[in-house]
């Protein structure tokens, strides 16, 4: 058996189908057998005709009461019809364009049909069912796997190919988990797992198979991350910053005192920076907890130790804002700070690149533009990525590679439960700011439905009349016929000319030119705009203390973590602030989610609820976190398994960081294979 055997040469495949399978990411035998079903159809439990429900897929055991009737309705269309019955009722079976079925059935004999039920009044029909005669089990009588598929590759075909793949394996897959782990966690062997996940004999055996495969997937991921962390930190020689550079120089110059949490985190960072292993630290802190100042102080330490620092933000708006904050605090120390975003002129850009290379810039703040190849540093000592959830692991490493093992700090305002942090950021040390600066007023949050528009608008007017400003966030840029949601352009048009015609209304969205966006943001900051209508481009980090109202249109379309982020745009100054969530829809989940938002301001609580109410699918979109997708595990459902794999992985790596011991050989193989040798230990 050769697991690397090209898929083309598996029985039933051939050149054309191989191409289709390639599109599904299946290139060899190993890929094929690891291509798990998306769901299953239980075709093992027959129902009585009387019990059938409209729209369900069901199995019936029946005898035909009429001959098969074939009707040609159009040139290329035939309909095959037949009435069947059991002891509770009758049902009409219909197929399209399969005239050969005419000779397949005989009245009085016994068949099983599995298909979609349609029921109108007393009339029961089943369309295009699969069938078996008597006790045959080709299509019925068992649990059938349904695979994620692609055009031109029907379920029956893909099922057959997988069956062929499994016969080639013939129960002889080498075990991938060590005996002691299988024993300790009561896991089945790999061959049982693979065969039962594809063609389970019962839901019991399916559960046993799934348990083992989920364990293996999470376990190898966790082991790999821990090994990776070790690789960064154990042997690698990083950059040691100067012990004589005091963070307190900056701290004492600030117009406010740092919170205890900020000081604690700075101590952790300071320790890392003076240590010879490179820092790889994640800083988690709720919106407004004051992460930027922490990054600034770390950058100060870096620059004063003779190195350059790079600060990467996900949007130009945010980068520009960071530039200002950094200059405010650090310019007085003679530190040279520049901005690199794609919107600047070529001349300016060339000049910055040159200075960066020569060491005439101490801190560079920018967007993805910093990742470009021609961005070269003289001696990069610190990389900070803000709002980490917008960047992937990959981007983090591209920028770090521009230096010689620089210290890395990643910051995120998406609070995630500890267990999950370990799997998402298992390769990082974690610091948490769990305290907001003093005197922050609680943001009053209201969830409202349609009828409240006028009251909301009057409330906004009243606040603006008192000198405040408001944000209105919509899910879409332009109107979209298919999606029933408010768009920025539509709303701006209406608000500018009607509802708020006596006020200064502007709009902002991601498709606008950088220059336009900057100038509108600038105007908003300077109080020249009363109401800013926008997409979520303003989601992260934007700081305008005078604005105290955040209205979110179609709040039901946003994740809770995202709503929390949006809400964090207000409540940044001395004024009582408000968040108004306008929502449509009446489902329980929507109402529960709105309730979470109106009852708590705690980002950790919100993220846990978000996870609970939406499941991991959306929460862990790769866009959000840049983590690999799991083939079978679901971080929400499998949280208990996740916890146990974490503790065992930590134990193993602690005792045997390079997985060199005999008992761990299989584990080393496992992660080498799963991560394509990208992680060298
Ligand atoms: P975030 O953690 O969301 O990035 P910021 O770093 O933007 O938050 O900080 C939000 C605001 O709070 C900024 O205006 C910042 O100057 C201010 N700030 C930070 N730390 C403190 C503190 N200890 N006391 C008072 N204000 C602070
Ligand atoms: Mg921030």
XYZ file of C-alpha atoms and ligand atoms in Angstrom:
709
model
C 0.000 0.000 0.000
C 1.377 3.365 -1.035
C -0.365 6.346 0.541
C 1.302 8.736 -1.875
C -0.158 6.891 -4.870
C -1.524 9.375 -7.399
C -5.267 9.598 -7.224
C -5.549 9.059 -10.964
C -4.539 5.437 -10.551
C -7.070 4.550 -7.919
C -9.762 2.267 -9.299
C -12.684 4.216 -10.736
C -10.805 7.505 -11.137
C -8.796 8.083 -14.335
C -7.590 11.342 -15.803
C -10.806 13.359 -15.983
C -12.040 12.525 -12.505
C -8.560 13.032 -11.092
C -8.819 16.665 -12.192
C -12.129 17.053 -10.379
C -10.732 15.435 -7.260
C -7.696 17.714 -7.409
C -10.081 20.630 -7.153
C -11.235 19.214 -3.850
C -7.647 19.067 -2.675
C -7.348 15.327 -3.248
C -4.126 14.351 -4.995
C -3.183 10.988 -3.576
C -4.557 8.009 -1.704
C -3.795 9.585 1.627
C -5.778 12.730 0.748
C -8.629 10.546 -0.418
C -9.071 8.600 2.769
C -8.681 11.783 4.819
C -11.487 13.439 2.877
C -14.171 13.200 5.518
C -17.922 13.301 4.959
C -19.666 16.608 5.476
C -22.674 14.907 6.971
C -24.520 11.600 6.926
C -27.913 10.407 5.860
C -29.511 7.818 8.022
C -31.139 5.485 5.539
C -31.412 2.708 8.069
C -34.644 3.581 9.862
C -37.830 3.108 7.828
C -40.878 5.294 8.405
C -44.541 4.634 7.770
C -46.147 6.658 4.970
C -48.566 8.077 7.500
C -45.680 9.527 9.528
C -43.940 11.301 6.664
C -43.370 15.021 7.020
C -43.240 17.488 4.156
C -39.684 18.326 3.105
C -37.864 15.572 4.983
C -35.695 12.839 3.528
C -37.059 9.471 4.538
C -36.949 5.740 3.975
C -40.151 3.801 3.265
C -40.768 0.076 2.838
C -43.564 -0.420 0.335
C -45.108 -2.429 -2.480
C -46.121 -0.911 -5.826
C -49.891 -0.877 -6.376
C -49.771 0.269 -10.000
C -47.615 -0.485 -12.983
C -44.983 2.077 -13.794
C -46.385 4.794 -15.993
C -44.071 6.642 -18.396
C -45.225 9.929 -19.880
C -43.367 12.073 -22.359
C -44.219 15.686 -21.530
C -41.796 17.454 -23.806
C -39.296 16.441 -26.407
C -36.521 15.886 -23.903
C -38.518 15.187 -20.824
C -40.135 12.031 -19.556
C -41.823 11.444 -16.257
C -41.960 8.056 -14.611
C -44.724 7.593 -12.056
C -45.830 4.793 -9.802
C -48.073 4.453 -6.760
C -46.867 2.470 -3.775
C -48.359 1.645 -0.391
C -47.677 0.257 3.051
C -50.224 -0.585 5.728
C -50.774 3.092 6.592
C -51.231 4.830 3.242
C -50.182 5.398 -0.334
C -47.493 7.508 -1.909
C -46.700 8.548 -5.452
C -43.133 8.069 -6.599
C -41.819 10.242 -9.448
C -38.636 10.290 -11.486
C -37.638 12.553 -14.342
C -35.864 11.387 -17.476
C -35.217 7.854 -16.339
C -37.549 5.869 -18.633
C -35.502 2.687 -18.130
C -37.001 2.455 -14.640
C -40.176 1.232 -16.287
C -39.037 -2.370 -16.146
C -37.551 -2.252 -12.657
C -40.585 -2.633 -10.432
C -43.357 -5.156 -10.161
C -46.639 -4.702 -8.347
C -46.914 -6.805 -5.245
C -43.166 -7.103 -4.655
C -41.390 -5.366 -1.827
C -39.004 -2.373 -2.229
C -37.355 0.308 -0.160
C -37.244 3.928 -1.324
C -35.246 6.759 0.161
C -35.892 10.321 -0.977
C -37.323 13.785 -0.393
C -40.956 13.789 0.751
C -43.468 16.313 -0.479
C -46.834 16.419 1.207
C -49.799 18.552 0.259
C -52.943 17.780 2.209
C -53.429 14.056 1.977
C -51.282 13.705 -1.094
C -47.886 12.231 -0.366
C -45.139 12.156 -2.979
C -41.519 11.205 -3.140
C -39.336 12.616 -5.911
C -36.365 10.876 -7.480
C -35.700 8.468 -4.638
C -32.924 5.895 -4.583
C -34.140 2.352 -4.018
C -33.340 -1.253 -3.254
C -35.270 -4.414 -3.908
C -36.232 -6.424 -0.839
C -33.361 -6.758 1.607
C -30.668 -5.346 -0.686
C -28.553 -2.589 0.849
C -26.892 -0.948 -2.093
C -28.555 2.415 -1.446
C -30.580 1.926 1.694
C -30.578 0.201 5.029
C -27.460 1.976 6.237
C -25.876 5.271 7.141
C -24.674 6.971 3.992
C -21.856 9.521 4.012
C -22.377 12.779 2.155
C -19.178 14.389 0.944
C -18.449 17.984 0.143
C -18.440 17.689 -3.610
C -18.002 19.625 -6.790
C -19.828 19.949 -10.067
C -19.771 16.745 -12.107
C -18.766 14.559 -9.237
C -21.984 13.030 -7.911
C -22.185 11.576 -4.424
C -22.473 8.026 -5.735
C -19.238 8.434 -7.687
C -17.228 9.990 -4.921
C -18.571 7.396 -2.493
C -17.504 4.592 -4.805
C -14.032 6.076 -5.241
C -13.577 6.344 -1.508
C -14.747 2.780 -1.121
C -12.116 1.723 -3.629
C -9.483 3.711 -1.780
C -10.397 1.974 1.433
C -10.148 -1.460 -0.179
C -6.684 -0.577 -1.326
C -5.761 0.261 2.251
C -7.374 -2.958 3.355
C -7.178 -2.161 7.059
C -3.393 -1.904 6.971
C -2.812 1.766 7.734
C 0.125 2.186 10.081
C -0.933 3.517 13.479
C -0.214 7.238 13.925
C -0.731 7.657 17.672
C 1.421 5.942 20.282
C -0.078 3.040 22.183
C 0.089 4.821 25.540
C -2.099 7.629 24.261
C -4.679 5.350 22.670
C -4.903 3.505 25.965
C -5.024 6.470 28.254
C -7.745 8.237 26.288
C -9.700 5.200 25.211
C -9.261 5.838 21.500
C -9.848 3.321 18.724
C -7.119 2.336 16.268
C -6.575 4.271 13.054
C -8.053 1.670 10.710
C -11.312 1.405 12.600
C -11.456 5.187 12.750
C -10.957 5.709 9.036
C -13.343 3.002 7.899
C -16.071 3.970 10.370
C -15.870 7.667 9.641
C -16.602 6.971 5.990
C -19.032 4.105 6.268
C -20.250 3.859 9.841
C -22.078 0.705 10.808
C -24.010 2.668 13.385
C -23.970 6.086 14.997
C -22.188 4.488 17.898
C -19.220 3.386 15.811
C -19.288 6.768 14.087
C -18.896 8.500 17.447
C -16.000 6.267 18.386
C -14.280 7.006 15.078
C -14.922 10.728 15.298
C -13.593 10.918 18.839
C -10.296 9.440 17.774
C -9.915 11.616 14.682
C -10.831 14.826 16.494
C -8.348 13.959 19.203
C -5.622 13.341 16.659
C -6.315 16.542 14.780
C -6.352 18.806 17.824
C -3.498 16.986 19.475
C -1.151 17.246 16.521
C -2.023 20.910 16.091
C -1.334 21.624 19.733
C 1.895 19.642 19.757
C 3.082 21.419 16.651
C 2.347 24.850 18.093
C 4.130 24.064 21.316
C 7.069 22.631 19.436
C 7.133 25.751 17.291
C 7.168 27.951 20.343
C 10.067 25.952 21.686
C 11.865 26.302 18.422
C 11.552 30.083 18.548
C 12.607 30.338 22.050
C 14.860 27.535 23.206
C 17.930 27.801 21.041
C 17.464 30.861 18.904
C 19.614 33.814 19.789
C 17.588 36.982 19.709
C 18.355 40.631 20.240
C 19.055 41.745 23.784
C 17.915 45.273 24.593
C 19.876 47.542 26.886
C 19.185 47.027 30.598
C 20.032 50.662 31.227
C 17.185 51.954 29.098
C 14.375 52.661 31.506
C 10.752 52.325 30.497
C 9.980 54.678 33.343
C 11.470 57.563 31.311
C 8.380 57.417 29.119
C 5.980 56.343 31.829
C 6.837 59.403 33.921
C 6.321 61.712 30.963
C 2.727 60.611 30.346
C -0.256 62.859 31.105
C -1.903 59.954 32.974
C -0.859 57.105 35.238
C -0.795 53.630 33.799
C -3.159 51.022 35.146
C -1.856 48.140 37.231
C -2.552 45.805 34.343
C -0.566 47.949 31.917
C 2.372 48.042 34.321
C 2.275 44.290 34.847
C 2.253 43.656 31.119
C 5.124 46.092 30.597
C 7.137 44.222 33.181
C 6.550 40.962 31.313
C 7.596 42.619 28.092
C 10.640 44.284 29.640
C 11.805 40.928 30.911
C 11.475 39.421 27.431
C 13.275 42.312 25.796
C 16.307 42.040 28.052
C 16.422 38.300 27.591
C 18.398 36.665 24.823
C 15.586 34.518 23.516
C 13.419 36.538 21.134
C 10.125 37.784 22.480
C 7.010 36.242 20.917
C 4.187 37.680 22.904
C 0.496 38.183 22.388
C -1.049 41.131 24.163
C -4.778 40.706 24.682
C -6.745 43.633 25.968
C -10.273 44.826 25.524
C -11.017 47.849 23.354
C -9.832 50.983 25.076
C -7.677 49.157 27.605
C -4.626 51.090 26.428
C -2.531 48.720 24.378
C -1.021 51.389 22.146
C 0.883 53.041 24.944
C 2.361 49.662 25.869
C 3.608 49.237 22.310
C 5.084 52.744 22.399
C 7.032 52.084 25.541
C 8.404 48.839 24.121
C 9.384 50.757 20.968
C 11.156 53.361 23.088
C 13.195 50.637 24.754
C 14.036 49.237 21.341
C 15.146 52.528 19.817
C 17.187 53.579 22.828
C 18.918 50.215 22.684
C 20.049 51.098 19.164
C 17.488 49.232 17.047
C 14.568 50.077 14.780
C 10.941 49.234 15.477
C 8.139 48.466 13.021
C 4.490 48.913 13.907
C 1.998 47.287 11.558
C -1.707 48.179 11.597
C -4.498 46.693 9.455
C -5.818 49.957 7.996
C -4.289 53.236 6.867
C -6.662 55.114 9.151
C -5.316 53.276 12.126
C -1.695 53.570 11.046
C -2.111 57.298 10.614
C -3.647 57.598 14.023
C -0.821 55.595 15.578
C 1.661 57.920 13.919
C 0.105 60.852 15.721
C -0.038 59.118 19.103
C 3.548 57.927 18.782
C 4.767 61.360 17.798
C 2.892 62.942 20.693
C 4.672 60.835 23.244
C 8.009 59.940 21.665
C 9.079 62.928 19.554
C 10.255 64.771 22.608
C 12.848 62.042 23.108
C 14.260 62.828 19.671
C 12.911 59.630 18.181
C 12.323 59.766 14.412
C 9.013 58.284 13.321
C 7.621 57.877 9.786
C 4.523 56.496 8.123
C 4.524 53.989 5.257
C 1.171 53.294 3.632
C 0.277 52.647 0.021
C -1.374 56.075 -0.361
C 1.848 58.152 -0.225
C 3.688 59.504 -3.263
C 6.458 57.528 -4.894
C 8.970 60.241 -4.077
C 8.080 60.225 -0.398
C 8.070 56.456 -0.351
C 11.533 56.171 -1.926
C 12.831 58.637 0.584
C 11.423 56.656 3.491
C 12.781 53.369 2.161
C 16.219 54.906 1.816
C 16.187 56.326 5.325
C 14.924 53.087 6.745
C 17.819 51.232 5.164
C 20.337 53.771 6.465
C 18.944 53.792 9.960
C 17.729 57.385 9.771
C 14.244 56.319 10.842
C 13.793 54.829 14.299
C 10.170 53.762 14.173
C 8.228 52.981 11.029
C 4.463 52.746 11.278
C 2.506 51.271 8.393
C 0.054 48.872 6.856
C 0.620 45.793 4.712
C 2.908 48.078 2.731
C 5.575 47.187 5.292
C 5.573 43.608 4.043
C 6.812 44.521 0.568
C 10.143 43.163 -0.468
C 11.807 46.535 -0.940
C 11.225 47.474 2.675
C 14.642 46.901 4.206
C 15.784 47.762 7.700
C 19.215 48.616 8.994
C 18.645 46.732 12.217
C 15.097 45.747 13.033
C 14.756 44.950 16.726
C 11.018 44.971 17.412
C 7.919 44.156 15.389
C 4.489 45.083 16.694
C 1.351 44.014 14.855
C -1.794 45.725 16.032
C -5.179 44.008 15.858
C -3.556 40.674 15.212
C -6.811 39.036 14.137
C -6.566 40.871 10.850
C -3.183 39.412 10.033
C -2.239 35.818 9.479
C 0.628 33.963 11.081
C 2.325 34.155 7.720
C 2.353 37.953 7.574
C 3.710 38.100 11.050
C 6.657 35.991 9.992
C 7.293 37.894 6.736
C 7.915 41.095 8.613
C 9.908 39.394 11.364
C 12.213 37.932 8.718
C 13.278 41.442 7.789
C 15.336 41.419 10.948
C 17.608 38.990 12.690
C 15.193 37.273 15.093
C 13.603 40.516 16.262
C 11.296 40.686 19.246
C 7.664 40.306 18.277
C 4.607 41.714 20.019
C 1.160 41.053 18.615
C -1.815 42.909 19.987
C -5.459 42.018 19.753
C -8.687 43.447 21.065
C -10.593 40.267 20.350
C -10.632 38.660 23.739
C -10.771 34.914 23.492
C -11.155 32.321 26.205
C -7.833 30.955 27.436
C -8.263 27.457 26.098
C -8.902 28.801 22.661
C -6.063 31.284 22.905
C -3.781 28.330 23.400
C -4.835 26.714 20.169
C -4.946 29.928 18.173
C -1.802 31.389 19.591
C -0.155 28.329 21.077
C 3.133 29.515 19.663
C 3.019 32.750 21.660
C 3.312 33.766 25.287
C 0.232 35.591 26.402
C -0.163 38.825 28.373
C -3.544 40.213 29.275
C -4.656 43.732 30.148
C -7.771 43.002 32.170
C -8.497 46.469 33.460
C -9.710 49.656 31.801
C -8.225 53.058 32.615
C -10.145 54.712 35.462
C -13.173 56.957 35.040
C -14.407 55.254 31.921
C -18.168 55.593 31.821
C -20.184 52.547 30.971
C -21.557 52.777 27.441
C -25.345 52.547 27.549
C -26.450 50.052 24.947
C -29.937 49.710 23.489
C -31.254 47.165 21.026
C -34.142 48.522 18.969
C -36.347 47.399 16.107
C -37.736 49.345 13.143
C -40.468 51.363 14.808
C -37.922 53.297 16.869
C -36.166 55.125 14.019
C -37.645 58.511 14.728
C -36.877 58.442 18.416
C -33.336 57.333 17.712
C -32.851 60.111 15.159
C -34.195 62.747 17.539
C -31.860 61.485 20.200
C -28.908 61.798 17.829
C -29.935 65.367 16.959
C -30.151 66.284 20.610
C -26.645 64.966 21.301
C -25.205 66.747 18.273
C -26.881 69.969 19.361
C -24.954 69.585 22.599
C -21.744 69.393 20.596
C -21.225 65.668 20.242
C -20.686 63.521 17.120
C -22.141 60.214 15.979
C -21.101 57.148 14.024
C -23.576 55.123 12.008
C -22.293 51.768 10.793
C -23.920 49.729 8.001
C -23.085 46.255 6.784
C -22.922 47.168 3.086
C -21.319 49.785 0.881
C -23.900 49.791 -1.887
C -27.435 48.585 -2.119
C -27.693 44.944 -2.954
C -30.891 43.392 -4.200
C -30.104 40.007 -2.798
C -29.223 41.118 0.677
C -31.804 42.958 2.642
C -29.552 45.261 4.602
C -28.786 48.950 4.869
C -25.991 50.331 2.749
C -23.748 53.297 3.391
C -24.601 55.032 0.133
C -28.336 54.597 0.463
C -28.369 55.836 4.035
C -26.016 58.739 3.352
C -28.255 59.931 0.532
C -31.338 59.858 2.718
C -29.738 61.322 5.822
C -27.921 64.110 4.005
C -30.974 65.289 2.117
C -33.777 64.488 4.495
C -33.506 63.262 8.027
C -30.346 65.128 9.013
C -30.334 67.837 6.357
C -29.455 70.533 8.897
C -26.376 68.645 10.011
C -23.025 67.812 8.477
C -23.230 64.228 7.291
C -20.384 62.370 5.536
C -19.692 58.792 4.613
C -16.714 56.497 4.510
C -16.127 53.032 3.106
C -13.309 50.744 2.115
C -13.681 51.256 -1.630
C -12.890 54.964 -1.438
C -9.481 56.400 -2.301
C -7.034 56.587 0.562
C -6.820 60.372 0.267
C -10.580 60.816 0.549
C -10.766 58.503 3.525
C -7.968 60.314 5.304
C -9.488 63.716 4.748
C -12.908 62.629 5.984
C -11.396 60.993 9.037
C -9.386 64.133 9.650
C -12.545 66.283 9.389
C -14.409 64.008 11.748
C -11.595 64.181 14.249
C -11.560 67.957 14.042
C -15.281 68.183 14.611
C -16.123 69.332 11.086
C -18.503 66.408 10.581
C -21.452 65.640 12.866
C -22.458 62.246 11.603
C -20.136 59.745 9.988
C -21.846 56.923 8.106
C -19.478 54.099 7.494
C -18.823 50.429 6.955
C -16.718 48.559 9.465
C -13.565 50.290 8.231
C -13.850 52.286 11.425
C -14.083 49.119 13.454
C -10.583 48.928 14.750
C -8.820 51.364 16.934
C -10.194 54.709 15.721
C -10.079 57.262 18.512
C -12.329 60.355 18.467
C -13.159 61.198 22.096
C -15.864 63.747 21.230
C -18.078 61.199 19.497
C -20.468 59.546 21.900
C -23.048 57.719 19.777
C -22.558 54.527 17.844
C -25.540 53.377 15.809
C -25.255 49.983 14.128
C -27.715 49.221 11.338
C -28.668 45.569 10.843
C -26.844 44.669 14.012
C -28.043 41.096 13.544
C -25.572 40.729 10.689
C -22.503 41.300 12.849
C -20.742 38.979 15.243
C -20.866 39.934 18.904
C -17.127 40.383 19.070
C -17.401 42.785 16.177
C -20.283 44.716 17.738
C -18.203 45.013 20.859
C -15.341 46.410 18.802
C -17.648 48.897 17.145
C -19.061 49.971 20.452
C -15.517 50.577 21.615
C -15.291 53.516 19.189
C -17.310 55.586 21.656
C -16.876 56.081 25.357
C -13.336 57.323 24.776
C -13.800 60.778 26.183
C -15.439 62.450 29.145
C -19.017 62.198 27.793
C -21.653 59.626 28.588
C -21.778 57.424 25.498
C -24.455 55.366 23.801
C -24.567 52.398 21.500
C -27.794 51.784 19.595
C -28.151 48.440 17.878
C -30.892 48.436 15.261
C -31.863 44.931 14.371
C -34.264 43.039 12.140
C -35.556 39.552 12.616
C -37.276 37.800 15.364
C -35.344 34.632 16.038
C -34.404 33.586 19.535
C -30.735 33.631 18.721
C -30.894 37.212 17.469
C -32.733 38.345 20.580
C -30.311 36.524 22.847
C -27.362 38.079 21.088
C -28.811 41.565 21.453
C -29.404 40.846 25.105
C -25.776 39.909 25.623
C -24.749 43.246 24.151
C -27.123 45.288 26.284
C -26.241 43.532 29.506
C -22.464 43.322 29.499
C -19.452 45.370 28.522
C -16.963 42.624 29.252
C -15.199 41.487 26.093
C -14.368 38.054 27.485
C -17.951 37.312 28.409
C -19.081 38.522 25.006
C -16.630 36.379 23.098
C -17.680 33.298 25.028
C -21.318 33.992 24.276
C -20.517 34.669 20.652
C -18.876 31.308 20.400
C -21.810 29.653 22.089
C -24.460 31.308 19.953
C -22.784 31.142 16.590
C -20.534 28.118 16.807
C -16.960 28.102 15.695
C -17.629 28.170 11.989
C -18.063 31.904 11.909
C -16.087 32.774 14.982
C -13.000 31.147 13.596
C -13.272 32.173 10.006
C -9.774 32.045 8.634
C -10.126 35.682 7.701
C -10.477 36.483 11.351
C -7.645 34.520 12.743
C -5.457 33.029 10.084
C -5.486 29.587 11.633
C -5.587 26.384 9.644
C -9.042 24.979 9.104
C -9.846 21.784 10.873
C -10.954 18.794 8.869
C -13.104 17.283 11.523
C -12.748 19.053 14.856
C -15.103 21.810 15.890
C -13.534 23.978 18.552
C -16.849 24.678 20.153
C -18.281 21.173 20.333
C -14.930 19.625 21.050
C -13.818 21.982 23.770
C -13.425 19.142 26.295
C -11.177 17.210 23.948
C -9.241 20.393 23.346
C -8.645 20.767 27.056
C -7.345 17.244 27.436
C -5.056 17.429 24.424
C -3.633 20.649 25.751
C -2.626 19.222 29.067
C -1.121 16.105 27.576
C 0.725 18.024 24.839
C 2.238 20.343 27.406
C 3.415 17.392 29.492
C 4.993 15.675 26.524
C 6.793 18.746 25.179
C 8.035 19.658 28.643
C 9.659 16.276 29.060
C 10.838 15.865 25.506
C 10.939 19.234 23.696
C 12.337 17.802 20.478
C 10.261 14.631 20.556
C 13.385 12.505 20.370
C 12.451 9.790 22.809
C 11.461 6.396 21.400
C 7.949 6.597 22.768
C 7.385 9.878 20.936
C 8.675 8.891 17.518
C 5.185 8.488 16.134
C 4.278 11.941 17.368
C 7.240 13.508 15.674
C 6.252 11.770 12.450
C 2.697 12.914 12.859
C 3.466 16.604 13.122
C 6.177 16.464 10.488
C 3.623 15.050 8.126
C 0.717 17.286 9.075
C 2.741 20.428 8.840
C 4.805 19.396 5.830
C 8.022 19.662 7.752
C 7.477 23.399 8.086
C 8.182 23.068 11.744
C 11.651 21.794 12.331
C 12.371 20.547 15.751
P -6.761 49.998 22.680
O -6.298 49.064 23.726
O -8.179 49.775 22.290
O -5.833 50.054 21.497
P -5.827 52.669 23.095
O -4.424 52.264 23.256
O -6.209 53.277 21.796
O -6.771 51.418 23.365
O -6.236 53.599 24.299
C -7.472 54.233 24.366
C -7.338 55.605 24.970
O -7.021 55.512 26.352
C -6.238 56.443 24.349
O -6.749 57.733 24.154
C -5.127 56.411 25.383
O -4.338 57.560 25.340
C -5.889 56.328 26.688
N -5.178 55.653 27.768
C -4.365 54.604 27.692
N -3.932 54.230 28.906
C -4.494 55.075 29.796
C -4.423 55.232 31.237
N -3.702 54.399 31.983
N -5.151 56.223 31.782
C -5.897 57.058 31.043
N -5.992 56.978 29.699
C -5.300 56.001 29.069
Mg -5.731 49.789 19.568
